[in-house]
mmCIF file of C-alpha atoms in Angstrom:
data_model
loop_
_atom_site.group_PDB
_atom_site.id
_atom_site.type_symbol
_atom_site.label_atom_id
_atom_site.label_comp_id
_atom_site.label_asym_id
_atom_site.label_seq_id
_atom_site.Cartn_x
_atom_site.Cartn_y
_atom_site.Cartn_z
ATOM 1 C CA MET C 27 -3.203 -14.168 12.949
ATOM 2 C CA THR C 28 -4.397 -16.479 10.259
ATOM 3 C CA GLY C 29 -3.707 -16.436 6.684
ATOM 4 C CA GLY C 30 -7.306 -15.858 5.434
ATOM 5 C CA LEU C 31 -9.923 -13.023 5.997
ATOM 6 C CA VAL C 32 -11.037 -12.102 9.240
ATOM 7 C CA GLY C 33 -14.178 -10.346 10.433
ATOM 8 C CA SER C 34 -15.237 -7.653 12.739
ATOM 9 C CA VAL C 35 -18.387 -7.475 14.442
ATOM 10 C CA THR C 36 -18.096 -3.737 15.132
ATOM 11 C CA PRO C 37 -17.135 -0.886 12.761
ATOM 12 C CA LEU C 38 -13.320 -0.834 12.181
ATOM 13 C CA ALA C 39 -13.258 2.857 13.244
ATOM 14 C CA ASP C 40 -14.577 1.602 16.750
ATOM 15 C CA ARG C 41 -12.238 -1.464 16.908
ATOM 16 C CA PHE C 42 -8.969 0.247 15.804
ATOM 17 C CA ASP C 43 -7.480 3.140 17.474
ATOM 18 C CA LEU C 44 -5.018 3.870 14.741
ATOM 19 C CA ALA C 45 -5.189 3.561 10.794
ATOM 20 C CA LEU C 46 -2.078 3.732 8.785
ATOM 21 C CA VAL C 47 -3.605 5.124 5.550
ATOM 22 C CA ASP C 48 -1.949 4.904 2.180
ATOM 23 C CA LEU C 49 -2.262 7.968 -0.135
ATOM 24 C CA ASP C 50 -2.305 7.499 -3.873
ATOM 25 C CA GLY C 51 -5.139 5.179 -4.763
ATOM 26 C CA VAL C 52 -6.744 5.371 -1.383
ATOM 27 C CA ALA C 53 -7.285 8.854 -0.160
ATOM 28 C CA TYR C 54 -6.644 10.353 -3.540
ATOM 29 C CA ARG C 55 -5.776 9.538 -7.150
ATOM 30 C CA GLY C 56 -3.148 11.976 -8.367
ATOM 31 C CA HIS C 57 -4.730 15.442 -7.513
ATOM 32 C CA GLU C 58 -8.224 14.153 -7.799
ATOM 33 C CA PRO C 59 -10.521 13.101 -4.755
ATOM 34 C CA ILE C 60 -11.426 9.520 -4.517
ATOM 35 C CA ASP C 61 -15.412 8.972 -3.574
ATOM 36 C CA GLY C 62 -15.969 8.383 -0.022
ATOM 37 C CA ALA C 63 -12.401 9.267 0.985
ATOM 38 C CA ALA C 64 -13.179 12.442 2.829
ATOM 39 C CA GLU C 65 -16.397 11.137 4.311
ATOM 40 C CA GLY C 66 -15.060 7.861 5.641
ATOM 41 C CA LEU C 67 -11.854 9.290 7.183
ATOM 42 C CA THR C 68 -13.540 12.196 8.823
ATOM 43 C CA ALA C 69 -16.247 10.104 10.410
ATOM 44 C CA ALA C 70 -13.582 7.440 11.512
ATOM 45 C CA ARG C 71 -11.702 10.486 13.304
ATOM 46 C CA SER C 72 -15.292 11.382 14.947
ATOM 47 C CA ARG C 73 -15.246 7.866 16.336
ATOM 48 C CA GLY C 74 -11.891 8.235 17.933
ATOM 49 C CA MET C 75 -9.660 6.696 15.237
ATOM 50 C CA ARG C 76 -6.340 8.517 14.816
ATOM 51 C CA LEU C 77 -4.682 8.453 11.408
ATOM 52 C CA VAL C 78 -1.286 8.523 9.845
ATOM 53 C CA PHE C 79 -0.859 8.771 6.200
ATOM 54 C CA VAL C 80 1.947 6.401 5.260
ATOM 55 C CA THR C 81 3.231 6.810 1.424
ATOM 56 C CA ASN C 82 5.751 5.262 -0.642
ATOM 57 C CA ASN C 83 5.979 8.455 -2.526
ATOM 58 C CA ALA C 84 9.178 10.218 -1.552
ATOM 59 C CA SER C 85 9.059 13.099 -3.852
ATOM 60 C CA ARG C 86 7.021 15.577 -1.518
ATOM 61 C CA GLU C 87 7.568 16.833 2.132
ATOM 62 C CA PRO C 88 4.922 16.024 4.616
ATOM 63 C CA GLU C 89 3.643 19.832 4.791
ATOM 64 C CA SER C 90 2.922 19.442 1.210
ATOM 65 C CA VAL C 91 1.067 16.262 1.484
ATOM 66 C CA ALA C 92 -0.889 17.451 4.582
ATOM 67 C CA ASP C 93 -1.996 20.477 2.596
ATOM 68 C CA GLN C 94 -3.202 18.513 -0.351
ATOM 69 C CA LEU C 95 -5.191 16.245 1.894
ATOM 70 C CA THR C 96 -6.640 19.416 3.569
ATOM 71 C CA GLU C 97 -7.832 20.708 0.328
ATOM 72 C CA LEU C 98 -9.594 17.516 -0.535
ATOM 73 C CA GLY C 99 -11.449 17.838 2.721
ATOM 74 C CA ILE C 100 -9.477 15.410 4.634
ATOM 75 C CA ALA C 101 -8.002 17.486 7.586
ATOM 76 C CA ALA C 102 -4.332 16.579 8.050
ATOM 77 C CA GLN C 103 -1.102 17.931 9.665
ATOM 78 C CA ALA C 104 2.587 17.319 8.584
ATOM 79 C CA SER C 105 2.955 15.228 11.857
ATOM 80 C CA GLU C 106 0.402 12.685 10.498
ATOM 81 C CA VAL C 107 2.297 12.192 7.468
ATOM 82 C CA MET C 108 4.978 9.355 7.241
ATOM 83 C CA THR C 109 6.865 9.058 3.907
ATOM 84 C CA ALA C 110 9.417 6.732 2.301
ATOM 85 C CA ALA C 111 11.859 9.468 2.261
ATOM 86 C CA GLN C 112 11.919 9.668 5.970
ATOM 87 C CA ALA C 113 12.302 5.803 5.995
ATOM 88 C CA ALA C 114 15.205 5.873 3.487
ATOM 89 C CA ALA C 115 17.001 8.423 5.637
ATOM 90 C CA GLN C 116 16.482 6.103 8.789
ATOM 91 C CA LEU C 117 17.785 3.247 6.790
ATOM 92 C CA LEU C 118 20.812 5.178 5.835
ATOM 93 C CA LEU C 119 21.589 5.951 9.593
ATOM 94 C CA THR C 120 21.838 2.097 10.264
ATOM 95 C CA ARG C 121 25.061 1.826 8.310
ATOM 96 C CA LEU C 122 26.479 5.348 7.631
ATOM 97 C CA PRO C 123 27.518 7.998 10.208
ATOM 98 C CA ARG C 124 26.025 11.488 10.220
ATOM 99 C CA GLY C 125 27.935 13.864 8.054
ATOM 100 C CA SER C 126 28.497 11.139 5.193
ATOM 101 C CA LYS C 127 27.861 12.330 1.626
ATOM 102 C CA VAL C 128 24.744 11.055 0.065
ATOM 103 C CA LEU C 129 23.939 11.425 -3.667
ATOM 104 C CA VAL C 130 20.169 12.139 -3.573
ATOM 105 C CA VAL C 131 18.221 11.248 -6.693
ATOM 106 C CA GLY C 132 14.543 12.554 -6.175
ATOM 107 C CA GLY C 133 12.359 15.289 -5.013
ATOM 108 C CA ALA C 134 12.300 17.733 -2.274
ATOM 109 C CA GLY C 135 11.027 15.609 0.141
ATOM 110 C CA LEU C 136 13.774 13.310 -0.059
ATOM 111 C CA VAL C 137 16.329 15.981 -0.104
ATOM 112 C CA THR C 138 14.913 17.376 3.077
ATOM 113 C CA ALA C 139 14.682 13.913 4.857
ATOM 114 C CA VAL C 140 18.390 13.117 4.148
ATOM 115 C CA ARG C 141 19.630 16.469 5.122
ATOM 116 C CA SER C 142 17.426 16.384 8.311
ATOM 117 C CA ALA C 143 18.995 13.013 9.086
ATOM 118 C CA GLY C 144 22.455 14.686 9.431
ATOM 119 C CA PHE C 145 23.907 13.674 5.860
ATOM 120 C CA GLU C 146 25.581 15.880 3.492
ATOM 121 C CA VAL C 147 23.448 16.054 0.162
ATOM 122 C CA VAL C 148 25.413 15.774 -2.978
ATOM 123 C CA HIS C 149 24.336 15.450 -6.648
ATOM 124 C CA SER C 150 27.341 14.096 -8.636
ATOM 125 C CA ALA C 151 28.921 11.054 -8.269
ATOM 126 C CA ASP C 152 32.246 12.674 -8.695
ATOM 127 C CA ASP C 153 31.650 13.826 -5.054
ATOM 128 C CA GLU C 154 32.377 10.303 -3.951
ATOM 129 C CA PRO C 155 29.134 9.672 -2.213
ATOM 130 C CA ALA C 156 29.031 6.828 0.209
ATOM 131 C CA ALA C 157 25.281 6.013 -0.700
ATOM 132 C CA VAL C 158 22.794 6.915 -3.314
ATOM 133 C CA ALA C 159 19.313 7.523 -2.037
ATOM 134 C CA GLN C 160 16.722 7.296 -4.984
ATOM 135 C CA GLY C 161 13.162 8.239 -4.569
ATOM 136 C CA PHE C 162 10.296 9.204 -7.253
ATOM 137 C CA ALA C 163 9.977 12.771 -8.596
ATOM 138 C CA PRO C 164 8.487 13.777 -11.946
ATOM 139 C CA GLU C 165 11.562 15.774 -12.796
ATOM 140 C CA VAL C 166 13.881 12.654 -12.491
ATOM 141 C CA GLY C 167 15.573 11.938 -15.804
ATOM 142 C CA TRP C 168 18.441 10.490 -17.579
ATOM 143 C CA PRO C 169 21.154 12.813 -16.121
ATOM 144 C CA GLN C 170 20.154 11.968 -12.511
ATOM 145 C CA LEU C 171 19.904 8.315 -13.318
ATOM 146 C CA ALA C 172 23.232 8.346 -14.887
ATOM 147 C CA GLU C 173 24.877 9.858 -11.700
ATOM 148 C CA ALA C 174 23.157 7.349 -9.552
ATOM 149 C CA ALA C 175 24.596 4.572 -11.869
ATOM 150 C CA TYR C 176 28.180 5.857 -11.911
ATOM 151 C CA ALA C 177 28.111 6.409 -7.979
ATOM 152 C CA VAL C 178 26.741 2.966 -7.443
ATOM 153 C CA GLY C 179 29.215 1.483 -10.036
ATOM 154 C CA ARG C 180 31.983 2.850 -7.996
ATOM 155 C CA GLY C 181 30.729 1.161 -4.710
ATOM 156 C CA ALA C 182 28.109 3.600 -3.231
ATOM 157 C CA TRP C 183 25.222 1.870 -1.065
ATOM 158 C CA HIS C 184 22.066 2.138 -3.239
ATOM 159 C CA VAL C 185 18.984 2.693 -1.197
ATOM 160 C CA ALA C 186 15.610 2.941 -2.780
ATOM 161 C CA SER C 187 12.676 4.703 -0.954
ATOM 162 C CA ASN C 188 10.405 2.170 -2.532
ATOM 163 C CA LEU C 189 10.023 -0.292 -5.526
ATOM 164 C CA ASP C 190 6.701 0.401 -6.636
ATOM 165 C CA LEU C 191 6.679 0.009 -10.541
ATOM 166 C CA SER C 192 3.625 2.200 -11.113
ATOM 167 C CA LEU C 193 2.146 5.223 -9.912
ATOM 168 C CA PRO C 194 -1.665 5.890 -10.185
ATOM 169 C CA THR C 195 -2.418 9.286 -11.496
ATOM 170 C CA ALA C 196 -5.721 10.752 -12.587
ATOM 171 C CA ARG C 197 -4.843 9.647 -16.355
ATOM 172 C CA GLY C 198 -3.936 6.191 -15.429
ATOM 173 C CA PHE C 199 -0.872 4.435 -14.183
ATOM 174 C CA ALA C 200 2.590 5.873 -14.854
ATOM 175 C CA PRO C 201 5.983 4.519 -14.232
ATOM 176 C CA GLY C 202 6.954 4.541 -10.592
ATOM 177 C CA ASN C 203 10.079 4.896 -8.467
ATOM 178 C CA GLY C 204 10.670 0.893 -8.998
ATOM 179 C CA SER C 205 10.733 1.472 -12.710
ATOM 180 C CA LEU C 206 13.364 4.219 -12.362
ATOM 181 C CA VAL C 207 15.398 2.272 -9.853
ATOM 182 C CA GLY C 208 15.135 -0.635 -12.204
ATOM 183 C CA ALA C 209 17.240 1.435 -14.926
ATOM 184 C CA VAL C 210 20.079 1.940 -12.446
ATOM 185 C CA ARG C 211 20.114 -1.742 -11.512
ATOM 186 C CA ALA C 212 20.096 -2.791 -15.030
ATOM 187 C CA ALA C 213 23.056 -0.532 -15.553
ATOM 188 C CA THR C 214 25.071 -1.641 -12.644
ATOM 189 C CA GLY C 215 24.001 -5.039 -11.691
ATOM 190 C CA VAL C 216 23.549 -4.112 -8.049
ATOM 191 C CA VAL C 217 20.290 -4.976 -6.229
ATOM 192 C CA PRO C 218 19.370 -1.905 -4.173
ATOM 193 C CA ASP C 219 18.030 -1.964 -0.517
ATOM 194 C CA SER C 220 14.478 -0.519 -0.080
ATOM 195 C CA ALA C 221 13.007 1.386 2.843
ATOM 196 C CA GLY C 222 9.492 1.607 1.685
ATOM 197 C CA LYS C 223 6.692 -0.985 1.709
ATOM 198 C CA PRO C 224 6.340 -3.786 1.741
ATOM 199 C CA SER C 225 9.201 -3.692 4.377
ATOM 200 C CA PRO C 226 7.072 -2.799 7.452
ATOM 201 C CA THR C 227 9.743 -0.260 8.620
ATOM 202 C CA MET C 228 7.336 2.682 7.890
ATOM 203 C CA TYR C 229 4.494 1.038 9.580
ATOM 204 C CA ASP C 230 6.792 0.473 12.756
ATOM 205 C CA MET C 231 7.976 3.940 12.628
ATOM 206 C CA ALA C 232 4.346 5.369 12.371
ATOM 207 C CA VAL C 233 3.018 3.173 15.346
ATOM 208 C CA GLU C 234 6.131 4.214 17.475
ATOM 209 C CA ARG C 235 5.538 7.934 16.716
ATOM 210 C CA ALA C 236 1.638 7.783 17.318
ATOM 211 C CA GLY C 237 1.437 4.983 20.040
ATOM 212 C CA ALA C 238 -1.478 2.599 19.447
ATOM 213 C CA ARG C 239 -3.380 -0.150 21.227
ATOM 214 C CA GLU C 240 -4.605 -1.928 17.805
ATOM 215 C CA THR C 241 -3.600 -0.772 14.371
ATOM 216 C CA LEU C 242 -5.174 -1.238 11.067
ATOM 217 C CA VAL C 243 -3.301 -0.775 7.668
ATOM 218 C CA VAL C 244 -5.158 0.606 4.743
ATOM 219 C CA GLY C 245 -4.123 0.280 1.090
ATOM 220 C CA ASP C 246 -4.838 -0.362 -2.461
ATOM 221 C CA ARG C 247 -1.690 -2.434 -3.339
ATOM 222 C CA LEU C 248 -1.363 -6.076 -2.507
ATOM 223 C CA ASP C 249 2.389 -6.254 -3.230
ATOM 224 C CA THR C 250 3.346 -2.989 -0.990
ATOM 225 C CA ASP C 251 0.487 -1.914 1.341
ATOM 226 C CA LEU C 252 -0.822 -5.395 2.256
ATOM 227 C CA ALA C 253 2.453 -7.341 1.959
ATOM 228 C CA GLY C 254 3.713 -4.989 4.461
ATOM 229 C CA ALA C 255 0.925 -5.485 6.678
ATOM 230 C CA ARG C 256 1.472 -9.185 6.645
ATOM 231 C CA ALA C 257 5.275 -8.818 7.265
ATOM 232 C CA GLY C 258 4.651 -6.594 10.104
ATOM 233 C CA GLY C 259 2.022 -8.333 11.892
ATOM 234 C CA TYR C 260 -0.665 -5.651 11.210
ATOM 235 C CA VAL C 261 -4.377 -6.278 10.179
ATOM 236 C CA GLY C 262 -4.698 -5.047 6.608
ATOM 237 C CA LEU C 263 -7.734 -3.698 4.858
ATOM 238 C CA HIS C 264 -7.645 -3.672 1.009
ATOM 239 C CA VAL C 265 -9.823 -0.916 -0.596
ATOM 240 C CA LEU C 266 -10.878 -1.211 -4.294
ATOM 241 C CA THR C 267 -10.077 2.252 -5.394
ATOM 242 C CA GLY C 268 -6.615 1.846 -6.758
ATOM 243 C CA VAL C 269 -4.065 -0.566 -8.263
ATOM 244 C CA SER C 270 -4.921 -4.023 -7.020
ATOM 245 C CA SER C 271 -8.368 -5.517 -8.191
ATOM 246 C CA ALA C 272 -10.779 -7.721 -6.541
ATOM 247 C CA ARG C 273 -9.608 -10.548 -8.787
ATOM 248 C CA ASP C 274 -6.034 -9.762 -7.750
ATOM 249 C CA ASP C 275 -7.338 -10.523 -4.134
ATOM 250 C CA VAL C 276 -8.643 -13.847 -4.947
ATOM 251 C CA LEU C 277 -5.382 -14.968 -6.909
ATOM 252 C CA ALA C 278 -3.136 -13.269 -4.033
ATOM 253 C CA ALA C 279 -0.005 -15.026 -2.705
ATOM 254 C CA PRO C 280 -0.193 -15.933 0.923
ATOM 255 C CA GLY C 281 2.234 -13.124 1.814
ATOM 256 C CA GLU C 282 0.171 -10.315 0.114
ATOM 257 C CA ARG C 283 -3.458 -11.239 1.119
ATOM 258 C CA PRO C 284 -5.649 -8.728 2.895
ATOM 259 C CA HIS C 285 -7.291 -9.482 6.158
ATOM 260 C CA LEU C 286 -10.207 -7.342 5.308
ATOM 261 C CA ILE C 287 -11.673 -6.020 1.967
ATOM 262 C CA GLY C 288 -13.753 -2.889 1.451
ATOM 263 C CA ALA C 289 -15.025 -0.973 -1.474
ATOM 264 C CA ASP C 290 -13.498 2.544 -0.319
ATOM 265 C CA LEU C 291 -12.620 4.319 2.977
ATOM 266 C CA ARG C 292 -16.163 4.172 4.122
ATOM 267 C CA SER C 293 -15.688 0.831 4.828
ATOM 268 C CA LEU C 294 -14.123 1.966 8.199
ATOM 269 C CA LEU C 295 -17.566 2.705 9.398
ATOM 270 C CA VAL C 296 -19.085 -0.679 9.115
ATOM 271 C CA ALA C 297 -18.743 -4.062 10.386
ATOM 272 C CA HIS C 298 -17.086 -6.889 8.406
ATOM 273 C CA PRO C 299 -18.641 -10.376 8.183
ATOM 274 C CA GLU C 300 -16.093 -13.342 8.157
ATOM 275 C CA PRO C 301 -16.764 -15.881 5.656
ATOM 276 C CA LEU C 302 -17.878 -19.207 7.184
ATOM 277 C CA ARG C 303 -17.392 -22.674 5.701
ATOM 278 C CA GLY C 304 -20.329 -24.864 5.220
ATOM 279 C CA PRO C 305 -21.327 -28.198 3.639
ATOM 280 C CA GLU C 306 -19.874 -29.398 0.398
ATOM 281 C CA GLY C 307 -17.089 -26.968 0.581
ATOM 282 C CA TRP C 308 -19.343 -23.847 0.154
ATOM 283 C CA TRP C 309 -18.139 -20.686 1.855
ATOM 284 C CA THR C 310 -20.910 -18.006 2.568
ATOM 285 C CA VAL C 311 -21.165 -14.400 3.488
ATOM 286 C CA ARG C 312 -24.644 -13.253 4.080
ATOM 287 C CA ASP C 313 -26.325 -14.167 0.700
ATOM 288 C CA ALA C 314 -23.039 -14.755 -1.221
ATOM 289 C CA SER C 315 -21.413 -18.146 -1.666
ATOM 290 C CA ALA C 316 -18.479 -19.756 -3.442
ATOM 291 C CA ARG C 317 -16.538 -22.748 -3.556
ATOM 292 C CA VAL C 318 -13.625 -24.396 -5.504
ATOM 293 C CA LEU C 319 -14.408 -27.793 -7.200
ATOM 294 C CA ASP C 320 -11.886 -29.606 -9.196
ATOM 295 C CA GLY C 321 -9.521 -26.586 -9.083
ATOM 296 C CA ARG C 322 -12.119 -24.273 -10.530
ATOM 297 C CA LEU C 323 -13.838 -21.433 -8.590
ATOM 298 C CA GLU C 324 -17.594 -21.604 -8.494
ATOM 299 C CA LEU C 325 -19.777 -18.482 -7.374
ATOM 300 C CA GLY C 326 -23.100 -19.466 -5.956
ATOM 301 C CA ARG C 327 -24.585 -15.971 -6.579
ATOM 302 C CA THR C 328 -23.437 -13.321 -8.894
ATOM 303 C CA ALA C 329 -26.382 -10.892 -8.964
ATOM 304 C CA THR C 330 -25.778 -7.841 -6.735
ATOM 305 C CA THR C 331 -27.949 -4.808 -5.683
ATOM 306 C CA SER C 332 -25.650 -3.007 -3.348
ATOM 307 C CA VAL C 333 -22.078 -2.057 -2.840
ATOM 308 C CA GLU C 334 -21.762 -4.655 0.195
ATOM 309 C CA ASP C 335 -23.317 -7.494 -1.945
ATOM 310 C CA GLU C 336 -20.589 -6.937 -4.340
ATOM 311 C CA VAL C 337 -17.977 -6.914 -1.571
ATOM 312 C CA ASP C 338 -19.432 -10.026 -0.053
ATOM 313 C CA VAL C 339 -18.916 -11.931 -3.377
ATOM 314 C CA VAL C 340 -15.148 -10.938 -3.227
ATOM 315 C CA ARG C 341 -14.842 -12.011 0.240
ATOM 316 C CA VAL C 342 -16.347 -15.530 -0.207
ATOM 317 C CA ALA C 343 -14.461 -15.974 -3.461
ATOM 318 C CA CYS C 344 -11.250 -15.150 -1.634
ATOM 319 C CA ALA C 345 -12.094 -17.508 1.202
ATOM 320 C CA ALA C 346 -12.898 -20.353 -1.118
ATOM 321 C CA ALA C 347 -9.735 -19.789 -3.362
ATOM 322 C CA TRP C 348 -7.288 -19.241 -0.409
ATOM 323 C CA ALA C 349 -8.536 -22.352 1.371
ATOM 324 C CA ALA C 350 -8.176 -24.496 -1.671
ATOM 325 C CA VAL C 351 -4.546 -23.222 -2.385
ATOM 326 C CA ASP C 352 -3.652 -23.691 1.131
ATOM 327 C CA ASP C 353 -4.970 -27.170 0.939
ATOM 328 C CA GLY C 354 -2.584 -27.928 -2.035
ATOM 329 C CA ILE C 355 -5.195 -27.468 -4.666
ATOM 330 C CA GLU C 356 -4.071 -25.841 -7.745
ATOM 331 C CA LEU C 357 -6.544 -23.197 -8.828
ATOM 332 C CA ASP C 358 -7.384 -22.606 -12.425
ATOM 333 C CA PRO C 359 -6.989 -18.709 -12.774
ATOM 334 C CA THR C 360 -9.137 -18.856 -15.845
ATOM 335 C CA SER C 361 -12.163 -19.651 -13.608
ATOM 336 C CA VAL C 362 -11.596 -16.475 -11.604
ATOM 337 C CA PRO C 363 -13.868 -13.650 -13.188
ATOM 338 C CA GLU C 364 -13.475 -9.894 -12.868
ATOM 339 C CA LEU C 365 -15.236 -9.082 -9.645
ATOM 340 C CA ALA C 366 -16.759 -6.112 -8.133
ATOM 341 C CA THR C 367 -16.333 -4.196 -11.371
ATOM 342 C CA GLY C 368 -18.932 -1.596 -10.534
ATOM 343 C CA LEU C 369 -16.686 -0.488 -7.634
ATOM 344 C CA GLN C 370 -13.683 0.034 -9.620
ATOM 345 C CA HIS C 371 -12.339 3.177 -11.092
ATOM 346 C CA ASP C 372 -12.052 3.646 -14.915
#
């Protein structure tokens, strides 16, 4: 698998038999639907694509997640949900025997996952836990973070469900679990282990559970969803409905680059043209073109009349920029404009 964009001459839902779909910023935003999500996933299913929803959010149980998806028009069962809480519990099992005490800082989803893995859940550092499992929940505050810090300071193993610094909500971006984990790390000086994306652990668990011929990872964050795809050797689709922007794609580090780019989940239903390199360093996708000259990105065409036009501009900009960087050319970030602004949410 190359470090650049790939193409697909057939719709993605016809090529891949399993999609690992992120939730926040992809299937929904907070408790609000995302345009095209229900339409894209329902149609993809009708073509034979199976879905597993893989989320770094460890606060909720799979049943609750499935219920929310169903209410938003995306039929789902608890068995189709894989959470970072489940991955954290599996990580704990790699070092601790069942029956060990684990101080859980987080919501019901993490408590259930840790308990189901055979551990004794405690809530105080004075219970002498062998580990601290920390995941996001809106109710987590100073008292819980303090208990975690006391336990980690006394030698407990610190396991974070994920390290996302921000969490997309209907009102904007709020502090995520990584920000709360950072408070414990700052207090103790101990770097936690993480079970969530960008580690491919959850992807591997989901594929093993579902079985698949060819798997597609779908996400909105380059530093978690798409980095996890690269790390696990999966093809990753970046949809422009969440945290990372089209400009972020162009400036992405090699380990965080998507393989495919789409406006939203309806991009599962279409073919994806592969950028082609032509004369004088120009890269093209249909009518869009871009190149890097003297370290600066040049776009051959910026006027767009459709969603696919805008995405094509992003594709060629990425192809040109990544090729230049991989050839040792330093790309001037000020030459990279905001792209596909008509596709991104407020």
